[in-house]
CSV table of C-alpha atoms in Angstrom, one decimal:
chain,number,residue,atom,x,y,z
A,29,MET,CA,0.0,0.0,0.0
A,30,ALA,CA,1.4,3.4,-1.0
A,31,ALA,CA,2.4,5.8,1.7
A,32,PRO,CA,0.0,8.8,2.2
A,33,ARG,CA,1.0,11.9,0.3
A,34,PRO,CA,1.2,14.8,2.8
A,35,LEU,CA,-0.4,18.0,1.6
A,36,SER,CA,2.3,19.8,3.6
A,37,ARG,CA,4.6,18.8,0.8
A,38,PHE,CA,2.2,19.3,-2.1
A,39,TRP,CA,5.0,20.5,-4.4
A,40,GLU,CA,6.6,17.0,-4.4
A,41,TRP,CA,3.6,15.2,-5.9
A,42,GLY,CA,0.9,17.7,-7.0
A,43,LYS,CA,0.4,17.6,-10.7
A,44,ASN,CA,-1.1,20.9,-11.9
A,45,ILE,CA,-0.1,24.5,-11.4
A,46,VAL,CA,-3.0,26.6,-12.8
A,47,CYS,CA,-2.2,30.4,-13.0
A,48,VAL,CA,-4.7,33.2,-13.3
A,49,GLY,CA,-3.4,36.3,-15.1
A,50,ARG,CA,-4.5,39.9,-14.6
A,51,ASN,CA,-6.6,39.3,-11.5
A,52,TYR,CA,-5.8,42.7,-10.0
A,53,ALA,CA,-7.0,45.7,-12.0
A,54,GLU,CA,-3.9,47.8,-11.1
A,55,HIS,CA,-1.6,45.1,-12.3
A,56,ALA,CA,-3.5,44.8,-15.6
A,57,ARG,CA,-3.1,48.6,-16.0
A,58,GLU,CA,0.7,48.6,-15.2
A,59,MET,CA,1.1,45.9,-17.9
A,60,GLN,CA,-1.0,48.1,-20.3
A,61,SER,CA,-3.5,45.3,-20.6
A,62,ALA,CA,-7.3,45.3,-20.5
A,63,VAL,CA,-9.0,44.4,-17.3
A,64,PRO,CA,-10.4,40.9,-18.2
A,65,SER,CA,-14.1,40.0,-18.1
A,66,GLU,CA,-13.3,36.4,-17.4
A,67,PRO,CA,-10.2,34.7,-15.9
A,68,VAL,CA,-7.1,34.5,-18.1
A,69,LEU,CA,-5.5,31.1,-17.5
A,70,PHE,CA,-2.1,29.5,-18.2
A,71,LEU,CA,-0.3,26.5,-16.8
A,72,LYS,CA,3.1,25.7,-15.3
A,73,PRO,CA,4.6,22.2,-15.1
A,74,SER,CA,5.2,20.6,-11.8
A,75,THR,CA,8.9,20.9,-12.4
A,76,ALA,CA,8.4,24.7,-12.0
A,77,TYR,CA,8.1,24.2,-8.2
A,78,ALA,CA,11.0,25.6,-6.1
A,79,PRO,CA,10.4,25.0,-2.4
A,80,GLU,CA,12.2,27.3,0.1
A,81,GLY,CA,15.8,26.3,0.4
A,82,SER,CA,16.3,25.9,-3.3
A,83,ALA,CA,17.1,28.8,-5.7
A,84,ILE,CA,15.2,30.7,-8.3
A,85,LEU,CA,16.9,29.9,-11.7
A,86,MET,CA,17.1,32.5,-14.4
A,87,PRO,CA,16.3,31.0,-17.8
A,88,ALA,CA,19.4,31.2,-20.1
A,89,TYR,CA,17.3,32.8,-22.9
A,90,SER,CA,16.0,35.7,-20.9
A,91,ARG,CA,17.6,39.0,-19.7
A,92,ASN,CA,14.6,40.4,-18.0
A,93,LEU,CA,13.2,38.2,-15.2
A,94,HIS,CA,10.4,39.6,-13.2
A,95,HIS,CA,8.8,38.7,-9.8
A,96,GLU,CA,5.1,38.3,-9.5
A,97,LEU,CA,3.8,37.7,-6.0
A,98,GLU,CA,0.6,35.5,-5.6
A,99,LEU,CA,-1.6,33.7,-3.2
A,100,GLY,CA,-1.7,30.0,-4.1
A,101,VAL,CA,-4.8,27.9,-3.3
A,102,VAL,CA,-4.0,24.2,-2.7
A,103,MET,CA,-6.7,21.7,-3.5
A,104,GLY,CA,-7.7,19.1,-1.0
A,105,ARG,CA,-9.7,16.8,-3.2
A,106,ARG,CA,-10.7,16.1,-6.8
A,107,GLY,CA,-13.3,18.3,-8.3
A,108,ARG,CA,-14.9,18.6,-11.7
A,109,ALA,CA,-17.5,21.4,-12.5
A,110,VAL,CA,-17.5,22.4,-8.8
A,111,PRO,CA,-20.4,24.8,-7.9
A,112,GLU,CA,-19.2,28.2,-6.8
A,113,ALA,CA,-21.2,27.8,-3.5
A,114,ALA,CA,-19.3,24.6,-2.6
A,115,ALA,CA,-15.8,25.6,-3.9
A,116,MET,CA,-14.2,26.4,-0.6
A,117,ASP,CA,-15.0,22.8,0.6
A,118,TYR,CA,-12.4,21.6,-1.9
A,119,VAL,CA,-9.6,23.8,-0.5
A,120,ALA,CA,-7.0,22.2,1.8
A,121,GLY,CA,-4.9,25.3,2.4
A,122,TYR,CA,-2.7,28.0,0.9
A,123,ALA,CA,0.8,28.9,0.0
A,124,LEU,CA,2.6,32.1,-1.0
A,125,CYS,CA,3.9,31.7,-4.5
A,126,LEU,CA,6.0,33.6,-7.1
A,127,ASP,CA,5.1,33.5,-10.7
A,128,MET,CA,8.6,34.2,-12.1
A,129,THR,CA,8.2,35.6,-15.6
A,130,ALA,CA,10.7,36.1,-18.4
A,131,ARG,CA,9.2,39.5,-19.3
A,132,ASP,CA,11.3,40.1,-22.5
A,133,VAL,CA,10.2,36.7,-23.8
A,134,GLN,CA,6.6,37.3,-22.8
A,135,ASP,CA,6.6,40.6,-24.7
A,136,GLU,CA,7.8,38.8,-27.8
A,137,CYS,CA,5.2,36.1,-27.4
A,138,LYS,CA,2.4,38.7,-27.1
A,139,LYS,CA,3.6,40.5,-30.2
A,140,LYS,CA,3.6,37.2,-32.2
A,141,GLY,CA,0.3,36.0,-30.7
A,142,LEU,CA,2.1,33.0,-29.2
A,143,PRO,CA,1.4,31.1,-26.0
A,144,TRP,CA,3.4,32.3,-22.9
A,145,THR,CA,5.0,28.9,-22.1
A,146,LEU,CA,8.6,30.0,-22.7
A,147,ALA,CA,8.0,33.0,-20.5
A,148,LYS,CA,6.2,31.3,-17.6
A,149,SER,CA,6.9,27.6,-17.5
A,150,PHE,CA,10.7,27.2,-17.1
A,151,THR,CA,12.3,25.2,-14.3
A,152,ALA,CA,12.0,26.8,-10.8
A,153,SER,CA,9.6,29.5,-12.1
A,154,CYS,CA,7.2,28.8,-9.2
A,155,PRO,CA,8.9,29.3,-5.8
A,156,VAL,CA,6.5,28.3,-3.0
A,157,SER,CA,6.3,28.9,0.8
A,158,ALA,CA,5.5,26.3,3.4
A,159,PHE,CA,1.9,25.0,3.2
A,160,VAL,CA,-0.6,26.9,5.3
A,161,PRO,CA,-3.7,24.8,6.4
A,162,LYS,CA,-7.1,26.4,5.6
A,163,GLU,CA,-7.9,26.7,9.3
A,164,LYS,CA,-5.1,29.3,9.7
A,165,ILE,CA,-6.6,31.6,7.1
A,166,PRO,CA,-10.3,32.2,7.9
A,167,ASP,CA,-10.7,34.7,5.1
A,168,PRO,CA,-8.3,34.4,2.1
A,169,HIS,CA,-9.9,37.5,0.6
A,170,ASN,CA,-8.5,39.6,3.5
A,171,LEU,CA,-4.8,39.1,3.4
A,172,LYS,CA,-1.9,41.5,2.8
A,173,LEU,CA,0.9,40.2,0.6
A,174,TRP,CA,4.3,41.8,0.4
A,175,LEU,CA,7.6,41.3,-1.4
A,176,LYS,CA,11.1,42.8,-1.0
A,177,VAL,CA,14.2,42.6,-3.2
A,178,ASN,CA,17.4,43.0,-1.3
A,179,GLY,CA,15.5,44.5,1.6
A,180,GLU,CA,13.6,47.1,-0.6
A,181,LEU,CA,9.8,46.8,-0.6
A,182,ARG,CA,8.6,46.2,-4.2
A,183,GLN,CA,5.1,44.7,-4.1
A,184,GLU,CA,2.4,45.1,-1.5
A,185,GLY,CA,-1.3,44.2,-2.1
A,186,ASP,CA,-4.5,43.1,-0.6
A,187,THR,CA,-6.3,40.0,-1.7
A,188,SER,CA,-9.6,41.9,-1.3
A,189,SER,CA,-8.6,43.6,-4.6
A,190,MET,CA,-8.9,40.5,-6.7
A,191,ILE,CA,-11.2,40.8,-9.6
A,192,PHE,CA,-12.4,37.2,-9.5
A,193,SER,CA,-12.9,35.5,-6.1
A,194,ILE,CA,-11.3,32.2,-5.1
A,195,PRO,CA,-14.7,30.3,-5.2
A,196,TYR,CA,-15.4,31.8,-8.7
A,197,ILE,CA,-11.9,30.8,-9.9
A,198,ILE,CA,-12.2,27.2,-8.6
A,199,SER,CA,-15.6,26.8,-10.2
A,200,TYR,CA,-14.4,28.3,-13.5
A,201,VAL,CA,-11.3,26.3,-13.7
A,202,SER,CA,-12.9,23.0,-12.7
A,203,LYS,CA,-15.4,23.4,-15.6
A,204,ILE,CA,-12.5,23.4,-18.0
A,205,MET,CA,-10.1,20.9,-16.4
A,206,THR,CA,-10.6,18.4,-13.5
A,207,LEU,CA,-8.7,19.6,-10.4
A,208,GLU,CA,-7.0,17.0,-8.3
A,209,GLU,CA,-5.8,16.8,-4.7
A,210,GLY,CA,-2.4,18.6,-4.4
A,211,ASP,CA,-3.0,20.9,-7.4
A,212,ILE,CA,-2.5,24.6,-6.8
A,213,ILE,CA,-4.1,27.6,-8.3
A,214,LEU,CA,-2.1,30.9,-8.4
A,215,THR,CA,-4.7,33.7,-8.0
A,216,GLY,CA,-2.9,36.6,-9.7
A,217,THR,CA,-0.4,39.3,-8.7
A,218,PRO,CA,-1.0,42.8,-7.3
A,219,LYS,CA,0.8,45.8,-8.9
A,220,GLY,CA,4.6,46.4,-8.4
A,221,VAL,CA,6.1,43.6,-10.5
A,222,GLY,CA,9.7,44.2,-11.5
A,223,PRO,CA,13.1,42.8,-12.5
A,224,VAL,CA,15.5,40.8,-10.5
A,225,LYS,CA,19.1,39.9,-11.3
A,226,GLU,CA,21.6,37.2,-10.4
A,227,ASN,CA,22.4,37.1,-6.7
A,228,ASP,CA,19.4,39.2,-5.7
A,229,GLU,CA,17.6,38.0,-2.6
A,230,ILE,CA,13.8,37.9,-2.6
A,231,GLN,CA,11.8,37.9,0.6
A,232,ALA,CA,8.0,37.7,0.6
A,233,GLY,CA,5.2,37.0,2.9
A,234,ILE,CA,1.5,37.0,3.8
A,235,HIS,CA,1.4,39.5,6.7
A,236,GLY,CA,1.0,37.6,10.0
A,237,VAL,CA,0.9,34.2,8.4
A,238,VAL,CA,4.0,33.0,6.5
A,239,SER,CA,7.2,34.3,4.9
A,240,MET,CA,9.8,32.9,2.6
A,241,ARG,CA,13.3,33.8,1.2
A,242,PHE,CA,14.9,32.9,-2.1
A,243,LYS,CA,18.2,33.7,-3.9
A,244,VAL,CA,18.2,34.3,-7.7
A,245,GLU,CA,20.9,32.2,-9.5
A,246,ARG,CA,21.8,31.7,-13.2
A,247,PRO,CA,22.3,28.0,-13.9
A,248,GLU,CA,25.5,26.6,-15.5
A,249,TYR,CA,23.9,25.6,-18.8
């Protein structure tokens, strides 16, 4: 009989990383993008996970890597076409995440009308904090997120500013793809995204809940 898979280490076995783009109006504006009328979705592979203690790796083909700070929602059970009213019953907990983005590559993809895979889905492009059980966050729509680079505050935002709520997102996504236990949904980034370079140190947190620290490295290859 297989050993149980602990949700506290979801990044070791969770299959899907589903990301929501432009879920904060001010971030959409800073990217000179329209505020969406329905969620903008893209995926990262499970090899994008970088738990605390590992490094953020800069892709060799990019010279403009940006941080995007996000609340991640970890699924506790399988769900397909989940009703919005029942969506929070499927949540096991949360994690703070970074959606690292090769901005120069993304800009080229946008110009050519191509998918964002090269810009978003590279190895170690999804740093994650420790798992936070649902019971420790009574209201995920009332959290303050923050991020510093080398001690300088870069991003600060409130999850109350999300355009689409977590129940709406879970219901919407689960009507497109079946969500499974251990999957995570990244719920979008507040304004203040910006570049990092080799040897920078990123610190980020959910105020009063969890924090994390990562170093940016350029791999050998």
